Short mmCIF file of C-alpha atoms and ligand atoms in Angstrom, two decimals:
data_model
loop_
_atom_site.label_atom_id
_atom_site.label_comp_id
_atom_site.label_asym_id
_atom_site.label_seq_id
_atom_site.Cartn_x
_atom_site.Cartn_y
_atom_site.Cartn_z
CA ALA V 1 -109.79 -26.91 -52.15
CA GLY V 2 -108.56 -29.46 -49.69
CA GLY V 3 -109.52 -32.39 -47.58
CA SER V 4 -113.18 -32.45 -48.47
CA THR V 5 -112.62 -33.17 -52.15
CA ARG V 6 -112.69 -36.67 -53.53
CA PRO V 7 -109.26 -38.33 -53.87
CA PHE V 8 -107.63 -38.30 -57.28
CA ARG V 9 -107.60 -41.78 -58.75
CA VAL V 10 -104.30 -42.39 -60.52
CA VAL V 11 -103.89 -45.65 -62.43
CA LEU V 12 -100.60 -47.34 -63.36
CA LEU V 13 -100.73 -48.94 -66.80
CA GLY V 14 -98.13 -50.89 -68.74
CA ALA V 15 -96.57 -54.21 -69.62
CA ARG V 16 -95.46 -56.77 -67.08
CA GLY V 17 -92.09 -56.53 -65.40
CA ILE V 18 -91.42 -52.86 -66.13
CA GLY V 19 -91.56 -51.62 -62.54
CA LYS V 20 -95.17 -50.64 -61.79
CA THR V 21 -95.09 -52.41 -58.44
CA ALA V 22 -91.73 -50.84 -57.62
CA ILE V 23 -93.16 -47.38 -58.41
CA ALA V 24 -96.28 -48.09 -56.35
CA SER V 25 -94.24 -49.19 -53.37
CA ILE V 26 -92.26 -45.96 -53.41
CA PHE V 27 -95.57 -44.12 -53.32
CA ALA V 28 -96.84 -46.36 -50.53
CA GLY V 29 -93.65 -46.55 -48.55
CA ALA V 30 -91.96 -43.27 -48.00
CA ALA V 31 -93.98 -41.11 -45.66
CA ASP V 32 -93.13 -37.53 -46.41
CA SER V 33 -91.81 -35.73 -43.39
CA MET V 34 -94.58 -33.13 -43.09
CA ASP V 35 -97.19 -35.78 -43.14
CA SER V 36 -97.86 -38.44 -40.56
CA ASP V 37 -100.42 -40.17 -42.75
CA GLU V 38 -99.60 -43.75 -43.38
CA CYS V 39 -100.67 -45.18 -46.64
CA GLU V 40 -104.00 -46.91 -46.38
CA LEU V 41 -104.16 -50.14 -48.25
CA TYR V 42 -107.35 -51.41 -49.80
CA GLY V 43 -106.22 -54.78 -50.95
CA ASP V 44 -102.58 -54.80 -51.98
CA GLU V 45 -103.14 -53.15 -55.31
CA VAL V 46 -104.71 -49.90 -54.24
CA CYS V 47 -103.08 -47.40 -51.94
CA GLU V 48 -104.37 -44.06 -50.75
CA ARG V 49 -102.33 -41.31 -49.20
CA THR V 50 -102.19 -37.59 -48.80
CA ILE V 51 -99.18 -35.84 -50.26
CA THR V 52 -98.18 -32.21 -50.37
CA VAL V 53 -97.73 -30.75 -53.84
CA ASP V 54 -96.87 -27.06 -54.28
CA GLY V 55 -97.75 -26.46 -50.64
CA GLU V 56 -101.23 -27.88 -50.99
CA LYS V 57 -102.40 -31.28 -49.83
CA ALA V 58 -103.79 -33.77 -52.29
CA THR V 59 -105.18 -37.19 -51.60
CA VAL V 60 -104.23 -39.71 -54.23
CA THR V 61 -105.55 -43.22 -54.68
CA LEU V 62 -102.96 -45.16 -56.63
CA VAL V 63 -104.21 -48.21 -58.49
CA ASP V 64 -101.74 -50.92 -59.51
CA ASN V 65 -103.84 -53.84 -60.63
CA TRP V 66 -103.33 -53.66 -64.36
CA ASP V 67 -102.91 -57.14 -65.80
CA SER V 68 -101.49 -56.87 -69.29
CA GLU V 69 -102.30 -60.53 -69.94
CA ASP V 70 -105.98 -60.12 -69.17
CA GLU V 71 -106.77 -58.90 -72.69
CA GLY V 72 -110.17 -57.22 -72.70
CA GLY V 73 -110.96 -58.57 -69.24
CA SER V 74 -113.13 -56.78 -66.71
CA SER V 75 -110.23 -55.65 -64.55
CA GLN V 76 -108.68 -53.99 -67.60
CA ASP V 77 -111.95 -52.25 -68.44
CA GLN V 78 -112.25 -51.06 -64.88
CA CYS V 79 -108.72 -49.66 -64.89
CA ILE V 80 -109.24 -47.82 -68.14
CA GLN V 81 -112.64 -46.44 -67.24
CA THR V 82 -112.19 -45.37 -63.64
CA GLY V 83 -108.97 -43.37 -63.59
CA ASP V 84 -108.82 -39.62 -63.23
CA ALA V 85 -105.26 -39.79 -64.54
CA TYR V 86 -102.81 -42.35 -65.84
CA LEU V 87 -99.13 -43.13 -65.53
CA LEU V 88 -98.38 -44.97 -68.75
CA VAL V 89 -95.22 -46.88 -67.90
CA TYR V 90 -92.70 -48.71 -70.06
CA SER V 91 -89.16 -49.86 -69.46
CA ILE V 92 -86.39 -48.15 -71.40
CA THR V 93 -84.77 -51.60 -71.60
CA ASP V 94 -87.76 -53.20 -73.33
CA ARG V 95 -88.94 -51.93 -76.67
CA SER V 96 -92.03 -54.13 -76.66
CA SER V 97 -93.19 -52.41 -73.47
CA PHE V 98 -92.78 -49.08 -75.28
CA LEU V 99 -94.97 -50.33 -78.12
CA GLN V 100 -97.49 -51.60 -75.60
CA ALA V 101 -97.62 -48.13 -74.05
CA SER V 102 -98.60 -46.74 -77.48
CA GLU V 103 -101.40 -49.25 -77.76
CA LEU V 104 -102.61 -48.35 -74.29
CA ARG V 105 -102.60 -44.68 -75.23
CA ILE V 106 -104.84 -45.52 -78.15
CA SER V 107 -107.27 -47.51 -76.04
CA LEU V 108 -107.44 -44.72 -73.48
CA ARG V 109 -108.37 -42.33 -76.26
CA GLN V 110 -111.04 -44.74 -77.52
CA HIS V 111 -112.57 -45.30 -74.11
CA ARG V 112 -112.46 -41.72 -72.93
CA PRO V 113 -112.75 -39.59 -76.05
CA ALA V 114 -114.47 -36.67 -74.38
CA HIS V 115 -112.11 -36.41 -71.44
CA HIS V 116 -108.91 -34.49 -71.26
CA THR V 117 -107.47 -37.11 -69.01
CA PRO V 118 -104.01 -36.28 -67.65
CA ILE V 119 -101.45 -38.83 -68.76
CA ILE V 120 -97.72 -39.02 -68.17
CA LEU V 121 -95.61 -41.35 -70.27
CA VAL V 122 -93.06 -42.83 -67.85
CA GLY V 123 -89.85 -44.47 -69.09
CA ASN V 124 -88.72 -46.51 -66.09
CA LYS V 125 -85.42 -48.30 -65.35
CA CYS V 126 -83.34 -45.39 -66.63
CA ASP V 127 -80.52 -46.60 -64.37
CA LEU V 128 -79.94 -49.53 -66.74
CA VAL V 129 -78.04 -47.43 -69.26
CA ARG V 130 -76.27 -50.26 -70.99
CA ARG V 131 -79.49 -52.14 -71.61
CA ARG V 132 -81.32 -49.15 -73.05
CA GLU V 133 -83.49 -49.99 -76.09
CA VAL V 134 -85.60 -46.82 -76.20
CA SER V 135 -83.82 -43.46 -76.40
CA VAL V 136 -84.85 -40.38 -74.46
CA ASN V 137 -85.68 -38.67 -77.75
CA GLU V 138 -87.98 -41.48 -78.83
CA GLY V 139 -89.81 -41.30 -75.51
CA ARG V 140 -90.15 -37.53 -75.78
CA ALA V 141 -91.32 -37.71 -79.40
CA CYS V 142 -93.87 -40.34 -78.53
CA ALA V 143 -95.23 -38.21 -75.69
CA ALA V 144 -95.53 -35.27 -78.08
CA VAL V 145 -97.60 -37.40 -80.47
CA PHE V 146 -99.68 -38.66 -77.55
CA ASP V 147 -100.15 -35.12 -76.31
CA CYS V 148 -98.95 -36.00 -72.84
CA LYS V 149 -96.05 -35.28 -70.51
CA PHE V 150 -92.93 -37.40 -70.40
CA ILE V 151 -90.49 -38.38 -67.67
CA GLU V 152 -87.81 -41.01 -67.23
CA THR V 153 -87.62 -42.66 -63.81
CA SER V 154 -85.66 -45.24 -61.92
CA ALA V 155 -87.68 -46.92 -59.22
CA ALA V 156 -84.53 -48.81 -58.22
CA MET V 157 -82.60 -45.57 -57.63
CA GLN V 158 -85.74 -43.72 -56.41
CA HIS V 159 -85.07 -41.21 -59.16
CA ASN V 160 -87.86 -38.97 -60.53
CA VAL V 161 -90.66 -41.10 -59.10
CA TRP V 162 -92.02 -38.35 -56.83
CA PRO V 163 -91.76 -35.74 -59.59
CA ALA V 164 -93.98 -38.03 -61.67
CA PHE V 165 -96.63 -38.17 -58.92
CA HIS V 166 -96.39 -34.45 -58.32
CA GLY V 167 -96.67 -33.79 -62.05
CA ILE V 168 -99.85 -35.81 -62.33
CA VAL V 169 -101.39 -33.95 -59.36
CA GLN V 170 -100.45 -30.63 -60.95
CA GLN V 171 -102.15 -31.66 -64.18
CA LEU V 172 -105.24 -32.86 -62.32
CA ARG V 173 -105.48 -29.50 -60.55
CA LEU V 174 -105.10 -27.58 -63.78
CA ARG V 175 -107.93 -29.56 -65.28
CA ARG V 176 -110.09 -29.13 -62.19
CA ASP V 177 -109.44 -25.39 -62.09
CA THR V 178 -110.36 -24.85 -65.72
CA LYS V 179 -113.60 -26.82 -65.50
P1 GDP L 1 -94.41 -54.81 -62.70
O1 GDP L 1 -94.68 -56.18 -63.22
O2 GDP L 1 -94.57 -53.78 -63.77
O3 GDP L 1 -95.17 -54.48 -61.46
O4 GDP L 1 -92.84 -54.75 -62.35
P2 GDP L 1 -92.09 -54.88 -60.94
O5 GDP L 1 -92.26 -53.64 -60.15
O6 GDP L 1 -92.49 -56.15 -60.29
O7 GDP L 1 -90.57 -54.93 -61.41
C1 GDP L 1 -90.08 -55.98 -62.22
C2 GDP L 1 -88.59 -56.15 -61.96
O8 GDP L 1 -87.88 -54.97 -62.37
C3 GDP L 1 -88.25 -56.33 -60.49
O9 GDP L 1 -87.19 -57.25 -60.41
C4 GDP L 1 -87.80 -54.96 -60.05
O10 GDP L 1 -86.88 -55.02 -58.98
C5 GDP L 1 -87.14 -54.43 -61.30
N1 GDP L 1 -87.19 -52.96 -61.40
C6 GDP L 1 -88.29 -52.18 -61.25
N2 GDP L 1 -87.99 -50.89 -61.45
C7 GDP L 1 -86.65 -50.85 -61.73
C8 GDP L 1 -85.74 -49.79 -62.03
O11 GDP L 1 -86.08 -48.60 -62.10
N3 GDP L 1 -84.44 -50.16 -62.28
C9 GDP L 1 -84.02 -51.45 -62.22
N4 GDP L 1 -82.74 -51.70 -62.47
N5 GDP L 1 -84.86 -52.46 -61.95
C10 GDP L 1 -86.15 -52.17 -61.71
#
C-alpha cells in the first residue's frame, strides 16, 4: 500500500464554535519533519496532505465544511455521504454540542447502515477545565454506546490532535486490510 491508493477522506462533524476549524488548521499547518509536503488546499474547507502513521505514509483529505445550521441541506448530505471516516467533535464546555454529536451519530448510522465507517468521538477544549460540562466518563460511555473510539483534545494547547488523526488512519487501515 502507498502512494497509489486513493486518499482517505476524513470529515469533521459537529456543532458550531467547538473547534473544528482550529483542529483543521493544526492538520493543515504543522508540516511534520519527515515530510516536505505542504498541505494542498482545495477551497479553504478541504485540505489534503500526506502524513506518516506507524512508519507508513497515508494521504488524508480533511473536510471541514460542515454547517450545523444548514439542516438537511445539500452540503450536509454531501458531508455525511462522502466520508471514509468521521471525527465527531463536541466541546467539553458545551453540553448541547455533546447532544448534537449523538444526533449526528444517529444520522451517520441511518445514512450508512451497511458501512463500518470509522468514527472517533472527539471532546475538544479539554484545556478549559473550569468550564467543563461533559465529564470524561460521559464521553467515554457515549463512545461505547456509539461503538466508536473516544479522545479528548485541546486544539488551543495542540494536545491530542495528532493522535486523533493517527487513530482514524489506523482504523481506516484496519478496515481496508480486513476487506
Ligand atoms: P468551529 O466553528 O467548530 O470551526 O470552531 P472554531 O475552530 O472556529 O473555534 C471556535 C472558538 O473556540 C475559537 O475562538 C477558537 O479559538 C476556540 N477554540 C477552539 N478549540 C479550542 C480549544 O481546544 N481550547 C480553547 N480554549 N479554545 C478553543
